[in-house]
Tab-separated table of C-alpha atoms and ligand atoms in Angstrom:
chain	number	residue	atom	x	y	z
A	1	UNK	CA	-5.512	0.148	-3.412
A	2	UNK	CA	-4.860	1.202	-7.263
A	3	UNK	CA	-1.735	2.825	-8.009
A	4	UNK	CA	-2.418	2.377	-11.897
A	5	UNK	CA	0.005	5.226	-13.631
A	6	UNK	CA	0.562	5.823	-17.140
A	7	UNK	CA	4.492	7.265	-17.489
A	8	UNK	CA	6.044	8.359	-20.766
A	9	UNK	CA	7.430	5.574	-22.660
A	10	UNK	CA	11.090	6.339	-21.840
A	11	UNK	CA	13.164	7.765	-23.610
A	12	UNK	CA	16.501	6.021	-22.504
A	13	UNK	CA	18.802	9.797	-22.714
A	14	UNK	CA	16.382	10.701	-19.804
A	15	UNK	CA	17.102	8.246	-17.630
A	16	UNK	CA	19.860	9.776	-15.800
A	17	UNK	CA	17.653	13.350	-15.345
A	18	UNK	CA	14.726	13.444	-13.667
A	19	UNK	CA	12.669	13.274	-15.849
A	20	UNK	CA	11.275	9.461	-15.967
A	21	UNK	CA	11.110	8.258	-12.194
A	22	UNK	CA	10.082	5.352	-13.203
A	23	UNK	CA	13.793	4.655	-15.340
A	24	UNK	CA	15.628	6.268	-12.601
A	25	UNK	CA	14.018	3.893	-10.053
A	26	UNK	CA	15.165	0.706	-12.110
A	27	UNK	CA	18.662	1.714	-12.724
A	28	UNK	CA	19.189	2.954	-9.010
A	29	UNK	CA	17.702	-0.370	-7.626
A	30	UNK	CA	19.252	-2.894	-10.107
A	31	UNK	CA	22.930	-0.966	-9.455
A	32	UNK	CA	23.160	-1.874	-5.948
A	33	UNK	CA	25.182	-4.596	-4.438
A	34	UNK	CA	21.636	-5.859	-3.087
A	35	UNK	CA	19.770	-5.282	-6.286
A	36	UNK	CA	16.225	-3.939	-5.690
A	37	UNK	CA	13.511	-2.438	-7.497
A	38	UNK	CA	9.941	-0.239	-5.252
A	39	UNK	CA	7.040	-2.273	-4.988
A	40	UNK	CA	5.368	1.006	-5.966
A	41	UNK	CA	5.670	0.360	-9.344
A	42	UNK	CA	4.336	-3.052	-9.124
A	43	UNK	CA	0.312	-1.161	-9.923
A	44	UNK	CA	0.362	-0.739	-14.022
A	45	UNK	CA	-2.951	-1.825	-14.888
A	46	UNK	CA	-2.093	-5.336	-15.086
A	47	UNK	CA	-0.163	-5.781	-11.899
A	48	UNK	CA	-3.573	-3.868	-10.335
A	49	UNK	CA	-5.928	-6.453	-11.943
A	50	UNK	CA	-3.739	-8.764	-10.708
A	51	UNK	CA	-3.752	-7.449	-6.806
A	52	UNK	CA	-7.594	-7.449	-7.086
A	53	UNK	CA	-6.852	-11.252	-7.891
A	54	UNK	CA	-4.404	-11.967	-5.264
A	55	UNK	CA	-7.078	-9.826	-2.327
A	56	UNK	CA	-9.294	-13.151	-3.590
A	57	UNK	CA	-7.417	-15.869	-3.167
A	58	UNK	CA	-7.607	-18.607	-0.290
A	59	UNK	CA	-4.188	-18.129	0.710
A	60	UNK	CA	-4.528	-14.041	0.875
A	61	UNK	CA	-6.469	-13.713	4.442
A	62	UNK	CA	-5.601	-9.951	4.869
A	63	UNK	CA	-8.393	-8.323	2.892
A	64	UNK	CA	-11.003	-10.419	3.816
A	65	UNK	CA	-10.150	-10.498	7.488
A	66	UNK	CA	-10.322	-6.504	7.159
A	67	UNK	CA	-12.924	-6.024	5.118
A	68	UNK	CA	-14.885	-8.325	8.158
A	69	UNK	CA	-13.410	-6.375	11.076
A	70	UNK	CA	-14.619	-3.259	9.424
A	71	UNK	CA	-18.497	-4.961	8.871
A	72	UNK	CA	-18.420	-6.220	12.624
A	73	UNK	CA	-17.299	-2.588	14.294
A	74	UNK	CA	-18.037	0.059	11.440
A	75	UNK	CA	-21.521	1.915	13.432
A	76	UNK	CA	-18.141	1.256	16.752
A	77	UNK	CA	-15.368	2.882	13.867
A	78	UNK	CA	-17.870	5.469	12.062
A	79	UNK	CA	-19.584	6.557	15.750
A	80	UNK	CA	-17.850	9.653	15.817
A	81	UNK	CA	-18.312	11.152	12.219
A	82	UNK	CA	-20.671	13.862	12.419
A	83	UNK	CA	-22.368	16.592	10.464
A	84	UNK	CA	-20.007	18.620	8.166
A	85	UNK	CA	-16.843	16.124	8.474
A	86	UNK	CA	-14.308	15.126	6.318
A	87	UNK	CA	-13.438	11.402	5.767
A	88	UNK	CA	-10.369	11.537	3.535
A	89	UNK	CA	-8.673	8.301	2.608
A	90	UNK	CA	-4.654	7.883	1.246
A	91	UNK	CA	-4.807	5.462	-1.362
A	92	UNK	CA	-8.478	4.975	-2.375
A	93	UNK	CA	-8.056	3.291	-5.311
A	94	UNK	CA	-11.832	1.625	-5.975
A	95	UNK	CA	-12.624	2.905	-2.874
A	96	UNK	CA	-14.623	-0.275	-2.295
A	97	UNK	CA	-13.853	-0.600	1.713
A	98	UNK	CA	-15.115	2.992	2.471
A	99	UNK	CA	-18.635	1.865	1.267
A	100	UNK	CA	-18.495	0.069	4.372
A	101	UNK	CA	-18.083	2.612	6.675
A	102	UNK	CA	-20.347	5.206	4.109
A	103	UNK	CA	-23.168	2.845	4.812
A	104	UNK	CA	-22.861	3.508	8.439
A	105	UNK	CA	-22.637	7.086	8.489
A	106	UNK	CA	-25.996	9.258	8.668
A	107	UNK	CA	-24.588	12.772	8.732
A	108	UNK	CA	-23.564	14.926	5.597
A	109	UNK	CA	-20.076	14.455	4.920
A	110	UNK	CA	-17.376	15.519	2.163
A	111	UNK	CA	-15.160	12.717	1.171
A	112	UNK	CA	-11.535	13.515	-0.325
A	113	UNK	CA	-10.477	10.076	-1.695
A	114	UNK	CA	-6.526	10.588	-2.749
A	115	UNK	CA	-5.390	8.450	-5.236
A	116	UNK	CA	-2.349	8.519	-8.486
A	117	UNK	CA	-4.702	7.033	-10.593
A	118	UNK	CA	-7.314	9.201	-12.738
A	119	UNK	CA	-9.589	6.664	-14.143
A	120	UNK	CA	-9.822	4.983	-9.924
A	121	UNK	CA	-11.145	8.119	-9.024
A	122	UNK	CA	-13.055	9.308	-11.675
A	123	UNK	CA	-14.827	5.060	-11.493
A	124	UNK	CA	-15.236	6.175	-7.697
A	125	UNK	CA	-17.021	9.641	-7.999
A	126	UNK	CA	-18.997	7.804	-10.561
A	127	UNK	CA	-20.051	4.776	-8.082
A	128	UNK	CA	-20.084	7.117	-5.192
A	129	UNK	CA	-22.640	9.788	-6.336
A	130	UNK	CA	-25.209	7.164	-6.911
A	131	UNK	CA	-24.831	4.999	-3.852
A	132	UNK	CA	-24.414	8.450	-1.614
A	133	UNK	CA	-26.722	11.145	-3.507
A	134	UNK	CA	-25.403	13.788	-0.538
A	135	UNK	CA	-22.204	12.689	-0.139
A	136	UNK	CA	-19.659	15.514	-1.699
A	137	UNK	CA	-17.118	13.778	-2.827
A	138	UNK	CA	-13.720	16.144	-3.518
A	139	UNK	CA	-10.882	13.089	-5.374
A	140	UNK	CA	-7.342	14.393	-5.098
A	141	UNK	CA	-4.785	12.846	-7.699
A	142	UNK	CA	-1.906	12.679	-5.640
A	143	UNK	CA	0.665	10.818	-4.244
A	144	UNK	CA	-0.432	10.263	-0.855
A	145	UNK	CA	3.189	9.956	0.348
A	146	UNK	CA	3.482	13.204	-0.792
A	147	UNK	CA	2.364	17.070	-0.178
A	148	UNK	CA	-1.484	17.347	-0.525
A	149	UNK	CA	-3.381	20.203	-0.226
A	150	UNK	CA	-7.147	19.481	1.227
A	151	UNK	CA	-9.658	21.792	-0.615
A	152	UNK	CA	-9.154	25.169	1.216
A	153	UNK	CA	-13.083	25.099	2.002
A	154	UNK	CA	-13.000	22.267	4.066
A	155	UNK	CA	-9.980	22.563	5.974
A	156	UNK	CA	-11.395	23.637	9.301
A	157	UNK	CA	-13.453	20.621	9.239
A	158	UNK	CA	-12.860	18.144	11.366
A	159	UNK	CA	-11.262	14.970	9.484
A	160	UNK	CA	-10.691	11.249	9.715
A	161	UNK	CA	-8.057	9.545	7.575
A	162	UNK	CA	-8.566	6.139	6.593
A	163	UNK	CA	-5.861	4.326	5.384
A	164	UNK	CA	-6.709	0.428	5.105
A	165	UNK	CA	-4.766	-2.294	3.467
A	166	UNK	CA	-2.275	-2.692	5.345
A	167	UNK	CA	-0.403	-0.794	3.005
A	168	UNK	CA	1.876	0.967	5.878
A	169	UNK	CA	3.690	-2.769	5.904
A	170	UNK	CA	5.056	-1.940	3.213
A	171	UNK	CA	7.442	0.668	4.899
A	172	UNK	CA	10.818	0.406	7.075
A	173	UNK	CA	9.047	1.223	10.707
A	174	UNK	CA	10.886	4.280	10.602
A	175	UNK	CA	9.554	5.494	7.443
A	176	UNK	CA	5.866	4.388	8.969
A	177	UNK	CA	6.823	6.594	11.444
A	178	UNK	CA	7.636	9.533	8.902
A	179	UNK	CA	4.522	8.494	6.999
A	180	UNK	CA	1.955	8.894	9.934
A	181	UNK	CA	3.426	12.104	11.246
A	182	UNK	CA	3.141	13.257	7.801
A	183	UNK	CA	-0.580	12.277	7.691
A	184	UNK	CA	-1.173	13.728	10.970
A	185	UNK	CA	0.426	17.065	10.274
A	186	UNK	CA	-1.905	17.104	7.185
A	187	UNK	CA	-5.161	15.969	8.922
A	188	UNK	CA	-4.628	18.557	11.583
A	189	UNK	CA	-4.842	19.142	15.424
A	190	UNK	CA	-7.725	16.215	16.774
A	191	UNK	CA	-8.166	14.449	13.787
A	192	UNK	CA	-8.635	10.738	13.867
A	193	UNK	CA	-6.422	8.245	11.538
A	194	UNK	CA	-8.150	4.680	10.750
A	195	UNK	CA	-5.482	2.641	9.967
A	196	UNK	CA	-5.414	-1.462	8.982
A	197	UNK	CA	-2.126	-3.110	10.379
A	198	UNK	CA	-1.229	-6.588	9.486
A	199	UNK	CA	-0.585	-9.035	12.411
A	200	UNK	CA	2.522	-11.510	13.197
A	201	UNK	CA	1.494	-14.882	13.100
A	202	UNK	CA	2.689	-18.504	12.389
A	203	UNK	CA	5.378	-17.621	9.485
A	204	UNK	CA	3.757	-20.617	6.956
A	205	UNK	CA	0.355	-18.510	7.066
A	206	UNK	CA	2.409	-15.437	6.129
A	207	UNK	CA	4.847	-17.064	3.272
A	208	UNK	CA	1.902	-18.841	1.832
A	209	UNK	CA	-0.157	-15.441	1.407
A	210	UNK	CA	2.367	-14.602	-0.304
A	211	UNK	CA	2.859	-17.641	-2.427
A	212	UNK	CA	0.168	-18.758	-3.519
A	213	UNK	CA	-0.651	-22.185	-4.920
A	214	UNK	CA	-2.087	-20.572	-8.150
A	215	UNK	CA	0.912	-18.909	-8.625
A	216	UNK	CA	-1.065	-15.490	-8.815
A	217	UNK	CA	0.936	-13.711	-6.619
A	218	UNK	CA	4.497	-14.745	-8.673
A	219	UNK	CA	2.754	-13.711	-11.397
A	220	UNK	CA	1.947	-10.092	-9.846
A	221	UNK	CA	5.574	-10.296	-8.534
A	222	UNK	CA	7.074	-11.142	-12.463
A	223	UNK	CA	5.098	-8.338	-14.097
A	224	UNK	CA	7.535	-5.616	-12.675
A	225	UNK	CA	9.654	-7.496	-15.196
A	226	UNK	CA	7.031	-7.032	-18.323
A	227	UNK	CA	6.688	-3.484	-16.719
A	228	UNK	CA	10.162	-2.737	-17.182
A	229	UNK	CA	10.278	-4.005	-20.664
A	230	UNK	CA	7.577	-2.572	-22.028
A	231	UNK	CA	8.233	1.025	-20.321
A	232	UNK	CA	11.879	1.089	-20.703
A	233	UNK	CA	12.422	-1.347	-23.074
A	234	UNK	CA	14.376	-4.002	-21.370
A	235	UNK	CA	14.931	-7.563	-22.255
A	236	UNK	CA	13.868	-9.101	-19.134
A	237	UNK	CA	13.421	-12.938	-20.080
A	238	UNK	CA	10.815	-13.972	-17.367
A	239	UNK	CA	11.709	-17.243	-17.435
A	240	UNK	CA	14.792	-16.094	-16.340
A	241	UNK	CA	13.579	-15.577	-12.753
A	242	UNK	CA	11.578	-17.066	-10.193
A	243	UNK	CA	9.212	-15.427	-7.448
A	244	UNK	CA	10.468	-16.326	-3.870
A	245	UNK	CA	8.453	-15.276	-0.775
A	246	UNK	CA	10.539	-15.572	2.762
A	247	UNK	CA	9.523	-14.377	6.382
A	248	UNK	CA	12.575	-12.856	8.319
A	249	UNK	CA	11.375	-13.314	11.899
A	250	UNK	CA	14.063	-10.915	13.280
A	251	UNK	CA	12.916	-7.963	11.175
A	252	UNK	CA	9.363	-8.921	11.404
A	253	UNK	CA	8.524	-8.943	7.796
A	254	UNK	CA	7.166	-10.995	4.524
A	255	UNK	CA	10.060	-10.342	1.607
A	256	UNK	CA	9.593	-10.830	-1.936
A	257	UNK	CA	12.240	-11.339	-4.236
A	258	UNK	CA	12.775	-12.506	-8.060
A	259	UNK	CA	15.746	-15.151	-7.692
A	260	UNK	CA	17.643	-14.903	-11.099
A	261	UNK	CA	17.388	-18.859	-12.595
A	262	UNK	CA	21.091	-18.442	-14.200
A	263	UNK	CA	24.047	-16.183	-14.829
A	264	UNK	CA	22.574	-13.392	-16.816
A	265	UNK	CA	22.660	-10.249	-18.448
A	266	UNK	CA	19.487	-7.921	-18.949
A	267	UNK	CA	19.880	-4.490	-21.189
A	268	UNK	CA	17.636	-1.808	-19.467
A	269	UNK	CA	18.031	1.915	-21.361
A	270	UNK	CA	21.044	0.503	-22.940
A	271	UNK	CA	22.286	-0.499	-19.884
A	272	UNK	CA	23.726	-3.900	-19.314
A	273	UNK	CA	22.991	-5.304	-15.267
A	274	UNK	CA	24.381	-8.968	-14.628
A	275	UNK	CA	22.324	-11.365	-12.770
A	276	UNK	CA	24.656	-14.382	-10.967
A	277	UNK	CA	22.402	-17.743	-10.953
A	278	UNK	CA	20.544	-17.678	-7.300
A	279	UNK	CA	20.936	-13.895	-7.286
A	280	UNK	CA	18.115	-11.983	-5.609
A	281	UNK	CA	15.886	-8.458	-6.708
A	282	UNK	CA	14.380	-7.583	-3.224
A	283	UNK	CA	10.933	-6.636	-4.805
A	284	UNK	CA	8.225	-6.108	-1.550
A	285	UNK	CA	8.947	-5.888	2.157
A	286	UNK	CA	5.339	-6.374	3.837
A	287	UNK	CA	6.380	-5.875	7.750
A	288	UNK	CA	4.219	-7.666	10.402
A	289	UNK	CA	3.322	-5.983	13.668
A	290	UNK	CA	2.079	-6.894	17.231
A	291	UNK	CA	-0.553	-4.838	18.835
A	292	UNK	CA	1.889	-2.883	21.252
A	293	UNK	CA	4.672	-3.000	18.769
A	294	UNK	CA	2.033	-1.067	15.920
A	295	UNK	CA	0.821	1.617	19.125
A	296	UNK	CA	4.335	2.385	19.592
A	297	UNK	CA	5.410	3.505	16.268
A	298	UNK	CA	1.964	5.703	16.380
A	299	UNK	CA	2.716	6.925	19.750
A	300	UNK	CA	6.861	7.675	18.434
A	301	UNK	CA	5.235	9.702	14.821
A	302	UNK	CA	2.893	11.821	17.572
A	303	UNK	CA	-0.277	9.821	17.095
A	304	UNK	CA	-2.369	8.409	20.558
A	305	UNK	CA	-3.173	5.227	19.841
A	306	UNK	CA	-7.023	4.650	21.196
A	307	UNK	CA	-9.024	1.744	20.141
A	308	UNK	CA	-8.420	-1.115	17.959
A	309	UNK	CA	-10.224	-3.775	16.061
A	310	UNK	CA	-9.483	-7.450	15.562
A	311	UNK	CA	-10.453	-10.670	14.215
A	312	UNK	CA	-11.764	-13.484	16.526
A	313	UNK	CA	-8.037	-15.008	15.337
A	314	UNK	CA	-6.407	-11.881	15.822
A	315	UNK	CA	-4.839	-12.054	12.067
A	316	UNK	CA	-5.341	-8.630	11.241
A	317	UNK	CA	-5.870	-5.503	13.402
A	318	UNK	CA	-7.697	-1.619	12.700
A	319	UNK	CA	-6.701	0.966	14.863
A	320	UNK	CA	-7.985	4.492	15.664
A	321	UNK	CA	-5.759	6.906	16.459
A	322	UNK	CA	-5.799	10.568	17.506
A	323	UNK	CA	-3.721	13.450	16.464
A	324	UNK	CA	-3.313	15.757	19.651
A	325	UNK	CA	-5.166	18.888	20.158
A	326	UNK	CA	-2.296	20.944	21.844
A	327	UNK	CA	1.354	20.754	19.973
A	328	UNK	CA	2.399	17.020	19.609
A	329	UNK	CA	2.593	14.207	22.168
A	330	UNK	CA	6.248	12.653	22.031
A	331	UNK	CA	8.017	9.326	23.296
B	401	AVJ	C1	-0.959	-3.898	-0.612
B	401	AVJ	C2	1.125	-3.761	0.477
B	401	AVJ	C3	-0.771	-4.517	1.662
B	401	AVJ	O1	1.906	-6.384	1.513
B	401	AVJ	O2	0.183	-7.675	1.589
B	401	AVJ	C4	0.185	-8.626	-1.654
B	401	AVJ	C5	0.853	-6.147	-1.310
B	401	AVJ	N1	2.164	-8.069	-2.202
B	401	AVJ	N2	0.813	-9.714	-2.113
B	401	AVJ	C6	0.813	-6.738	1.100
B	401	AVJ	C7	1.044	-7.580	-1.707
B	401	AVJ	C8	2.007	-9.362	-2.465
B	401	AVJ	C9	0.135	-5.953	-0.036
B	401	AVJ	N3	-0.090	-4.549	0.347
């Protein structure tokens, strides 16, 4: 997944309009009692070179482990996909997993790979055409949280979404739920949604993905703090914090947080947030799902959950799910 954007170097007197998310984000997040700030905004270019680094590491087993269950099953995942579909993926960034299924799949197919970055997709078209001479491949730059239009040509086509990554972790499961039924509504009536989910497992396999002996992964965590400089001109000091990954067991998820090394203050758009010493910025939530705990927040956003995928140690899981023909399925 890329989500590389270029936003306006802000102009601080915009911060309270709408007219620089980015600066709204910041202030919002770092206001709050619980000070917080999206992971969404963790994908500058940097902080994107450096996921590519962190999907590499030892430590990091969930895009390996993915990218394997998708070789093992993907004539099993692709088997359906025939003439004239549409395989359109939220998030496509390098689109470097969907090669894997492309190499499976025979027919003539369009491929509508959304993504907010310009220069992912245009790198992907580019790749694409060669690899796939007859593929037609339609990028969208979007948001993929947010309305997209399918090209009006191919909407009566019948569609598979493929959303891998595990990137739905990084949502509440009630805005998963929002997300899918979103997805569904725009995939249409018996469309099929390929979905990666990560699994629960021992909690020190989890915190050490996520803090990694190389320090990679602080360092992706940190460069929201360059980020913010840089874009809003803030005087983040990055020795000032430290990256902290936790499991919470009872919510099911991997937390990320920068843990402020002293009493502090930081000037962000000329304003001035204080930071106690030990003092936490809730970065990433990355929630964890069983099986029957991942089919029933489908099942709740309208989806019926069919197949699934695992890994021989059952660290990561792909499902298949079906959008309903006739209105929606509920409960
Ligand atoms: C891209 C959201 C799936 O939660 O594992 C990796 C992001 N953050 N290491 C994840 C991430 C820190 C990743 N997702």
């Amino acid at each position: 997944m890329s989500r590389a954007q270029t936003l306006p170097k802000a102009s601080c007197a915009h911060a309270d309009t709408l007219e620089n998310e980015f600066a709204r984000a910041v202030i919002t997040g770092l206001s709050k009692e619980k000070k917080t700030l999206p992971c969404r905004y963790f994908y500058d270019a940097r902080g994107s070179e450096l996921f590519e680094d962190i999907t590499r590491l030892p430590e990091y087993y969930p895009t390996r482990t993915e990218t394997q269950i998708l070789r093992d099953h993907a004539a099993d995942i692709v088997g359906e996909i025939g003439d004239g579909e549409l395989l359109v993926e939220f998030g496509s960034g390098s689109s470097l997993k969907t090669e894997i299924l492309l190499d499976r799949i025979a027919s003539s197919i369009a491929y509508v790979p959304i993504d907010v970055s310009e220069t992912a997709l245009a790198d992907a078209k580019c790749r694409l055409a060669k690899r796939y001479p007859e593929l037609d491949v339609r990028p969208i730059e979007a948001d993929f949280s947010r309305a997209i239009a399918l090209p009006a040509d191919l909407a009566s086509r019948r569609k598979t979404g493929f959303f891998p990554g595990s990137t739905i972790g990084n949502l509440a499961p009630s805005d998963a739920q929002s997300l899918l039924s979103f997805f569904g509504r725009a995939l249409g009536e018996g469309s099929r949604l390929i979905i990666g989910v990560d699994l629960k497992k021992d909690p020190r396999v989890l915190i050490e993905a996520y803090d990694d002996a190389a320090g990679v992964t602080a360092a992706f965590n940190l460069n929201l703090l360059h980020r913010i400089n840089r874009e809003l001109g803030g005087d983040f000091d990055e020795r000032g914090f430290r990256h902290r990954a936790l499991y919470d067991p009872a919510k099911g998820r991997v937390e990320m947080h920068l843990v402020s090394a002293r009493n502090q203050r930081v000037v962000i758009c000329g304003r001035s947030f204080r930071f106690r010493e030990n003092e936490t910025i809730h970065t990433e939530n990355s929630y964890k799902y069983t099986l029957d705990q991942f089919r029933e927040v489908a099942r709740a956003s309208g989806w019926n959950a069919k197949r699934v995928w695992t890994d021989a140690n059952n660290r990561f899981s792909v499902h298949e799910l079906i959008w309903p023909k006739t209105g929606r399925s509920v409960g």
